[in-house]
mmCIF file with all atom_site columns, C-alpha atoms in Angstrom:
data_model
loop_
_atom_site.group_PDB
_atom_site.id
_atom_site.type_symbol
_atom_site.label_atom_id
_atom_site.label_alt_id
_atom_site.label_comp_id
_atom_site.label_asym_id
_atom_site.label_entity_id
_atom_site.label_seq_id
_atom_site.pdbx_PDB_ins_code
_atom_site.Cartn_x
_atom_site.Cartn_y
_atom_site.Cartn_z
_atom_site.occupancy
_atom_site.B_iso_or_equiv
_atom_site.pdbx_formal_charge
_atom_site.auth_seq_id
_atom_site.auth_comp_id
_atom_site.auth_asym_id
_atom_site.auth_atom_id
_atom_site.pdbx_PDB_model_num
ATOM 1   C CA . MET A 1 1   ? -39.286 27.469  -3.060  1.00 0.00 ? 195 MET A CA 1
ATOM 2   C CA . THR A 1 2   ? -38.922 24.029  -4.666  1.00 0.00 ? 196 THR A CA 1
ATOM 3   C CA . ASP A 1 3   ? -36.221 25.270  -7.024  1.00 0.00 ? 197 ASP A CA 1
ATOM 4   C CA . GLN A 1 4   ? -34.158 26.526  -4.092  1.00 0.00 ? 198 GLN A CA 1
ATOM 5   C CA . LYS A 1 5   ? -34.534 23.213  -2.230  1.00 0.00 ? 199 LYS A CA 1
ATOM 6   C CA . ASP A 1 6   ? -33.571 21.274  -5.373  1.00 0.00 ? 200 ASP A CA 1
ATOM 7   C CA . LEU A 1 7   ? -30.535 23.493  -5.805  1.00 0.00 ? 201 LEU A CA 1
ATOM 8   C CA . LEU A 1 8   ? -29.464 22.961  -2.174  1.00 0.00 ? 202 LEU A CA 1
ATOM 9   C CA . ASP A 1 9   ? -29.948 19.185  -2.560  1.00 0.00 ? 203 ASP A CA 1
ATOM 10  C CA . LYS A 1 10  ? -27.767 19.212  -5.684  1.00 0.00 ? 204 LYS A CA 1
ATOM 11  C CA . ILE A 1 11  ? -25.079 21.213  -3.904  1.00 0.00 ? 205 ILE A CA 1
ATOM 12  C CA . ALA A 1 12  ? -25.106 18.771  -0.969  1.00 0.00 ? 206 ALA A CA 1
ATOM 13  C CA . ALA A 1 13  ? -24.903 15.784  -3.342  1.00 0.00 ? 207 ALA A CA 1
ATOM 14  C CA . LEU A 1 14  ? -21.996 17.358  -5.230  1.00 0.00 ? 208 LEU A CA 1
ATOM 15  C CA . GLN A 1 15  ? -20.170 18.084  -1.963  1.00 0.00 ? 209 GLN A CA 1
ATOM 16  C CA . ARG A 1 16  ? -20.542 14.422  -0.925  1.00 0.00 ? 210 ARG A CA 1
ATOM 17  C CA . GLU A 1 17  ? -19.198 13.349  -4.316  1.00 0.00 ? 211 GLU A CA 1
ATOM 18  C CA . VAL A 1 18  ? -16.207 15.699  -4.036  1.00 0.00 ? 212 VAL A CA 1
ATOM 19  C CA . ASP A 1 19  ? -15.454 14.328  -0.554  1.00 0.00 ? 213 ASP A CA 1
ATOM 20  C CA . GLN A 1 20  ? -15.644 10.748  -1.861  1.00 0.00 ? 214 GLN A CA 1
ATOM 21  C CA . LEU A 1 21  ? -13.349 11.561  -4.776  1.00 0.00 ? 215 LEU A CA 1
ATOM 22  C CA . ARG A 1 22  ? -10.802 13.205  -2.473  1.00 0.00 ? 216 ARG A CA 1
ATOM 23  C CA . HIS A 1 23  ? -10.828 10.142  -0.222  1.00 0.00 ? 217 HIS A CA 1
ATOM 24  C CA . ALA A 1 24  ? -10.441 7.848   -3.248  1.00 0.00 ? 218 ALA A CA 1
ATOM 25  C CA . LEU A 1 25  ? -7.502  9.895   -4.529  1.00 0.00 ? 219 LEU A CA 1
ATOM 26  C CA . VAL A 1 26  ? -5.645  9.589   -1.217  1.00 0.00 ? 220 VAL A CA 1
ATOM 27  C CA . SER A 1 27  ? -6.438  5.859   -0.984  1.00 0.00 ? 221 SER A CA 1
ATOM 28  C CA . HIS A 1 28  ? -5.208  5.326   -4.538  1.00 0.00 ? 222 HIS A CA 1
ATOM 29  C CA . ALA A 1 29  ? -1.893  7.019   -3.751  1.00 0.00 ? 223 ALA A CA 1
ATOM 30  C CA . VAL A 1 30  ? -1.367  4.826   -0.661  1.00 0.00 ? 224 VAL A CA 1
ATOM 31  C CA . VAL A 1 31  ? -2.130  1.661   -2.633  1.00 0.00 ? 225 VAL A CA 1
ATOM 32  C CA . ASP A 1 32  ? 0.226   2.706   -5.451  1.00 0.00 ? 226 ASP A CA 1
ATOM 33  C CA . GLN A 1 33  ? 3.034   3.335   -2.958  1.00 0.00 ? 227 GLN A CA 1
ATOM 34  C CA . ALA A 1 34  ? 2.466   -0.068  -1.320  1.00 0.00 ? 228 ALA A CA 1
ATOM 35  C CA . ILE A 1 35  ? 2.612   -1.705  -4.744  1.00 0.00 ? 229 ILE A CA 1
ATOM 36  C CA . GLY A 1 36  ? 5.944   0.045   -5.262  1.00 0.00 ? 230 GLY A CA 1
ATOM 37  C CA . VAL A 1 37  ? 7.263   -1.301  -1.940  1.00 0.00 ? 231 VAL A CA 1
ATOM 38  C CA . LEU A 1 38  ? 6.276   -4.868  -2.863  1.00 0.00 ? 232 LEU A CA 1
ATOM 39  C CA . ARG A 1 39  ? 7.855   -4.464  -6.285  1.00 0.00 ? 233 ARG A CA 1
ATOM 40  C CA . ALA A 1 40  ? 11.097  -3.075  -4.864  1.00 0.00 ? 234 ALA A CA 1
ATOM 41  C CA . VAL A 1 41  ? 11.475  -5.445  -1.932  1.00 0.00 ? 235 VAL A CA 1
ATOM 42  C CA . HIS A 1 42  ? 10.255  -8.685  -3.483  1.00 0.00 ? 236 HIS A CA 1
ATOM 43  C CA . GLY A 1 43  ? 10.687  -8.103  -7.198  1.00 0.00 ? 237 GLY A CA 1
ATOM 44  C CA . LEU A 1 44  ? 6.992   -8.637  -7.880  1.00 0.00 ? 238 LEU A CA 1
ATOM 45  C CA . GLY A 1 45  ? 5.387   -7.194  -10.971 1.00 0.00 ? 239 GLY A CA 1
ATOM 46  C CA . GLY A 1 46  ? 2.759   -4.494  -10.715 1.00 0.00 ? 240 GLY A CA 1
ATOM 47  C CA . GLN A 1 47  ? -0.157  -6.887  -11.222 1.00 0.00 ? 241 GLN A CA 1
ATOM 48  C CA . GLU A 1 48  ? 1.352   -9.420  -8.807  1.00 0.00 ? 242 GLU A CA 1
ATOM 49  C CA . SER A 1 49  ? 1.734   -6.728  -6.158  1.00 0.00 ? 243 SER A CA 1
ATOM 50  C CA . TRP A 1 50  ? -1.872  -5.617  -6.659  1.00 0.00 ? 244 TRP A CA 1
ATOM 51  C CA . ASP A 1 51  ? -3.034  -9.237  -6.408  1.00 0.00 ? 245 ASP A CA 1
ATOM 52  C CA . VAL A 1 52  ? -1.048  -9.711  -3.186  1.00 0.00 ? 246 VAL A CA 1
ATOM 53  C CA . LEU A 1 53  ? -2.662  -6.645  -1.604  1.00 0.00 ? 247 LEU A CA 1
ATOM 54  C CA . GLN A 1 54  ? -6.122  -7.836  -2.660  1.00 0.00 ? 248 GLN A CA 1
ATOM 55  C CA . GLN A 1 55  ? -5.533  -11.336 -1.294  1.00 0.00 ? 249 GLN A CA 1
ATOM 56  C CA . VAL A 1 56  ? -4.350  -9.983  2.042   1.00 0.00 ? 250 VAL A CA 1
ATOM 57  C CA . SER A 1 57  ? -7.340  -7.676  2.238   1.00 0.00 ? 251 SER A CA 1
ATOM 58  C CA . GLN A 1 58  ? -9.764  -10.494 1.508   1.00 0.00 ? 252 GLN A CA 1
ATOM 59  C CA . HIS A 1 59  ? -8.144  -13.026 3.840   1.00 0.00 ? 253 HIS A CA 1
ATOM 60  C CA . THR A 1 60  ? -7.842  -10.632 6.773   1.00 0.00 ? 254 THR A CA 1
ATOM 61  C CA . ASN A 1 61  ? -11.117 -8.764  6.211   1.00 0.00 ? 255 ASN A CA 1
ATOM 62  C CA . VAL A 1 62  ? -9.146  -5.508  6.306   1.00 0.00 ? 256 VAL A CA 1
ATOM 63  C CA . LYS A 1 63  ? -9.794  -2.796  3.739   1.00 0.00 ? 257 LYS A CA 1
ATOM 64  C CA . LEU A 1 64  ? -7.294  -2.683  0.900   1.00 0.00 ? 258 LEU A CA 1
ATOM 65  C CA . ARG A 1 65  ? -6.178  0.862   1.725   1.00 0.00 ? 259 ARG A CA 1
ATOM 66  C CA . GLU A 1 66  ? -5.473  -0.230  5.333   1.00 0.00 ? 260 GLU A CA 1
ATOM 67  C CA . VAL A 1 67  ? -3.390  -3.192  4.138   1.00 0.00 ? 261 VAL A CA 1
ATOM 68  C CA . ALA A 1 68  ? -1.503  -0.788  1.870   1.00 0.00 ? 262 ALA A CA 1
ATOM 69  C CA . ALA A 1 69  ? -0.977  1.605   4.791   1.00 0.00 ? 263 ALA A CA 1
ATOM 70  C CA . ASP A 1 70  ? 0.370   -1.333  6.853   1.00 0.00 ? 264 ASP A CA 1
ATOM 71  C CA . VAL A 1 71  ? 2.873   -2.109  4.081   1.00 0.00 ? 265 VAL A CA 1
ATOM 72  C CA . LEU A 1 72  ? 4.000   1.532   4.060   1.00 0.00 ? 266 LEU A CA 1
ATOM 73  C CA . ARG A 1 73  ? 4.377   1.528   7.855   1.00 0.00 ? 267 ARG A CA 1
ATOM 74  C CA . TRP A 1 74  ? 6.426   -1.672  7.523   1.00 0.00 ? 268 TRP A CA 1
ATOM 75  C CA . ALA A 1 75  ? 8.677   0.021   4.957   1.00 0.00 ? 269 ALA A CA 1
ATOM 76  C CA . ASP A 1 76  ? 9.146   2.917   7.355   1.00 0.00 ? 270 ASP A CA 1
ATOM 77  C CA . SER A 1 77  ? 9.405   1.138   10.716  1.00 0.00 ? 271 SER A CA 1
ATOM 78  C CA . GLY A 1 78  ? 10.017  -2.535  9.998   1.00 0.00 ? 272 GLY A CA 1
ATOM 79  C CA . ARG A 1 79  ? 6.798   -3.545  11.786  1.00 0.00 ? 273 ARG A CA 1
ATOM 80  C CA . LEU A 1 80  ? 3.630   -5.158  10.469  1.00 0.00 ? 274 LEU A CA 1
ATOM 81  C CA . PRO A 1 81  ? 0.516   -6.058  12.437  1.00 0.00 ? 275 PRO A CA 1
ATOM 82  C CA . GLY A 1 82  ? 0.603   -9.817  13.093  1.00 0.00 ? 276 GLY A CA 1
ATOM 83  C CA . ARG A 1 83  ? -2.467  -10.805 11.101  1.00 0.00 ? 277 ARG A CA 1
ATOM 84  C CA . THR A 1 84  ? -1.502  -8.616  8.135   1.00 0.00 ? 278 THR A CA 1
ATOM 85  C CA . GLY A 1 85  ? 2.095   -9.844  8.293   1.00 0.00 ? 279 GLY A CA 1
ATOM 86  C CA . ARG A 1 86  ? 1.145   -13.510 8.213   1.00 0.00 ? 280 ARG A CA 1
ATOM 87  C CA . ALA A 1 87  ? -1.286  -13.042 5.345   1.00 0.00 ? 281 ALA A CA 1
ATOM 88  C CA . LEU A 1 88  ? 1.203   -10.897 3.441   1.00 0.00 ? 282 LEU A CA 1
ATOM 89  C CA . ARG A 1 89  ? 3.980   -13.471 3.783   1.00 0.00 ? 283 ARG A CA 1
ATOM 90  C CA . LYS A 1 90  ? 1.647   -16.183 2.487   1.00 0.00 ? 284 LYS A CA 1
ATOM 91  C CA . ALA A 1 91  ? 0.447   -14.105 -0.442  1.00 0.00 ? 285 ALA A CA 1
ATOM 92  C CA . VAL A 1 92  ? 3.964   -13.055 -1.449  1.00 0.00 ? 286 VAL A CA 1
ATOM 93  C CA . ALA A 1 93  ? 5.217   -16.635 -1.118  1.00 0.00 ? 287 ALA A CA 1
ATOM 94  C CA . ALA A 1 94  ? 2.298   -17.847 -3.241  1.00 0.00 ? 288 ALA A CA 1
ATOM 95  C CA . ALA A 1 95  ? 3.526   -15.560 -6.016  1.00 0.00 ? 289 ALA A CA 1
ATOM 96  C CA . GLY A 1 96  ? 6.622   -17.795 -5.884  1.00 0.00 ? 290 GLY A CA 1
ATOM 97  C CA . PRO A 1 97  ? 10.125  -17.168 -7.138  1.00 0.00 ? 291 PRO A CA 1
ATOM 98  C CA . THR A 1 98  ? 10.672  -17.013 -10.876 1.00 0.00 ? 292 THR A CA 1
ATOM 99  C CA . PRO A 1 99  ? 13.907  -17.122 -12.849 1.00 0.00 ? 293 PRO A CA 1
ATOM 100 C CA . SER A 1 100 ? 13.949  -13.321 -12.781 1.00 0.00 ? 294 SER A CA 1
ATOM 101 C CA . ARG A 1 101 ? 12.954  -13.070 -9.102  1.00 0.00 ? 295 ARG A CA 1
ATOM 102 C CA . PRO A 1 102 ? 14.905  -14.727 -6.298  1.00 0.00 ? 296 PRO A CA 1
ATOM 103 C CA . ALA A 1 103 ? 13.308  -16.565 -3.397  1.00 0.00 ? 297 ALA A CA 1
ATOM 104 C CA . LEU A 1 104 ? 11.785  -14.249 -0.842  1.00 0.00 ? 298 LEU A CA 1
ATOM 105 C CA . THR A 1 105 ? 13.419  -13.075 2.319   1.00 0.00 ? 299 THR A CA 1
ATOM 106 C CA . PRO A 1 106 ? 11.344  -13.445 5.492   1.00 0.00 ? 300 PRO A CA 1
ATOM 107 C CA . TRP A 1 107 ? 8.918   -10.772 6.578   1.00 0.00 ? 301 TRP A CA 1
ATOM 108 C CA . HIS A 1 108 ? 8.795   -9.755  10.186  1.00 0.00 ? 302 HIS A CA 1
ATOM 109 C CA . HIS A 1 109 ? 5.789   -8.471  12.035  1.00 0.00 ? 303 HIS A CA 1
ATOM 110 C CA . ALA A 1 110 ? 5.270   -6.866  15.419  1.00 0.00 ? 304 ALA A CA 1
ATOM 111 C CA . ALA A 1 111 ? 5.382   -10.171 17.323  1.00 0.00 ? 305 ALA A CA 1
ATOM 112 C CA . GLU A 1 112 ? 8.676   -11.337 15.814  1.00 0.00 ? 306 GLU A CA 1
ATOM 113 C CA . GLU A 1 113 ? 12.243  -10.375 16.625  1.00 0.00 ? 307 GLU A CA 1
ATOM 114 C CA . PRO A 1 114 ? 14.507  -9.106  15.226  1.00 0.00 ? 308 PRO A CA 1
ATOM 115 C CA . GLN A 1 115 ? 12.623  -6.508  13.249  1.00 0.00 ? 309 GLN A CA 1
ATOM 116 C CA . ALA A 1 116 ? 13.684  -6.281  9.637   1.00 0.00 ? 310 ALA A CA 1
ATOM 117 C CA . ARG A 1 117 ? 13.381  -3.311  7.353   1.00 0.00 ? 311 ARG A CA 1
ATOM 118 C CA . PRO A 1 118 ? 13.255  -3.416  3.613   1.00 0.00 ? 312 PRO A CA 1
ATOM 119 C CA . PRO A 1 119 ? 16.576  -2.569  2.025   1.00 0.00 ? 313 PRO A CA 1
ATOM 120 C CA . ALA A 1 120 ? 17.095  1.136   1.524   1.00 0.00 ? 314 ALA A CA 1
ATOM 121 C CA . PRO A 1 121 ? 17.281  2.198   -2.095  1.00 0.00 ? 315 PRO A CA 1
ATOM 122 C CA . GLU A 1 122 ? 20.719  3.128   -3.351  1.00 0.00 ? 316 GLU A CA 1
ATOM 123 C CA . ARG A 1 123 ? 21.209  6.824   -3.440  1.00 0.00 ? 317 ARG A CA 1
ATOM 124 C CA . THR A 1 124 ? 23.507  8.688   -5.732  1.00 0.00 ? 318 THR A CA 1
ATOM 125 C CA . ARG A 1 125 ? 25.198  11.787  -4.464  1.00 0.00 ? 319 ARG A CA 1
ATOM 126 C CA . VAL A 1 126 ? 25.297  14.807  -6.685  1.00 0.00 ? 320 VAL A CA 1
ATOM 127 C CA . GLY A 1 127 ? 28.398  16.944  -6.746  1.00 0.00 ? 321 GLY A CA 1
ATOM 128 C CA . THR A 1 128 ? 30.777  14.449  -5.144  1.00 0.00 ? 322 THR A CA 1
ATOM 129 C CA . ASP A 1 129 ? 34.041  12.943  -6.338  1.00 0.00 ? 323 ASP A CA 1
ATOM 130 C CA . ALA A 1 130 ? 32.411  11.558  -9.457  1.00 0.00 ? 324 ALA A CA 1
ATOM 131 C CA . GLN A 1 131 ? 34.139  12.888  -12.550 1.00 0.00 ? 325 GLN A CA 1
ATOM 132 C CA . PRO A 1 132 ? 32.322  13.144  -15.853 1.00 0.00 ? 326 PRO A CA 1
ATOM 133 C CA . GLY A 1 133 ? 33.445  10.407  -18.159 1.00 0.00 ? 327 GLY A CA 1
#
């Protein structure tokens, strides 16, 4: 009887671990995408973008994955929650312009007007007028 209970306990523990790993995988993808948004919009490096997300998380007491999700919502809708937006602007500004990165454009959050969206990436069209060179 003890062997069966031990086996059931191990199965339950493994199921919890699988659930945690699945959650971590999704969170990691959201954070990576937010890093990409910060890199594309503000020209930050990967480590700088990570540092910005961490700073915002710490200063707003919001989990890192939620800050990252806010950045992705901003990229999609042009809106950031006020507290996240203020902290994000400060953290990005603290990264400061460098010779290879221009000064930052303003961020807008839900309480500000007009709402700004990050610039859309350039898209190339396949099969158009372009002639092979």
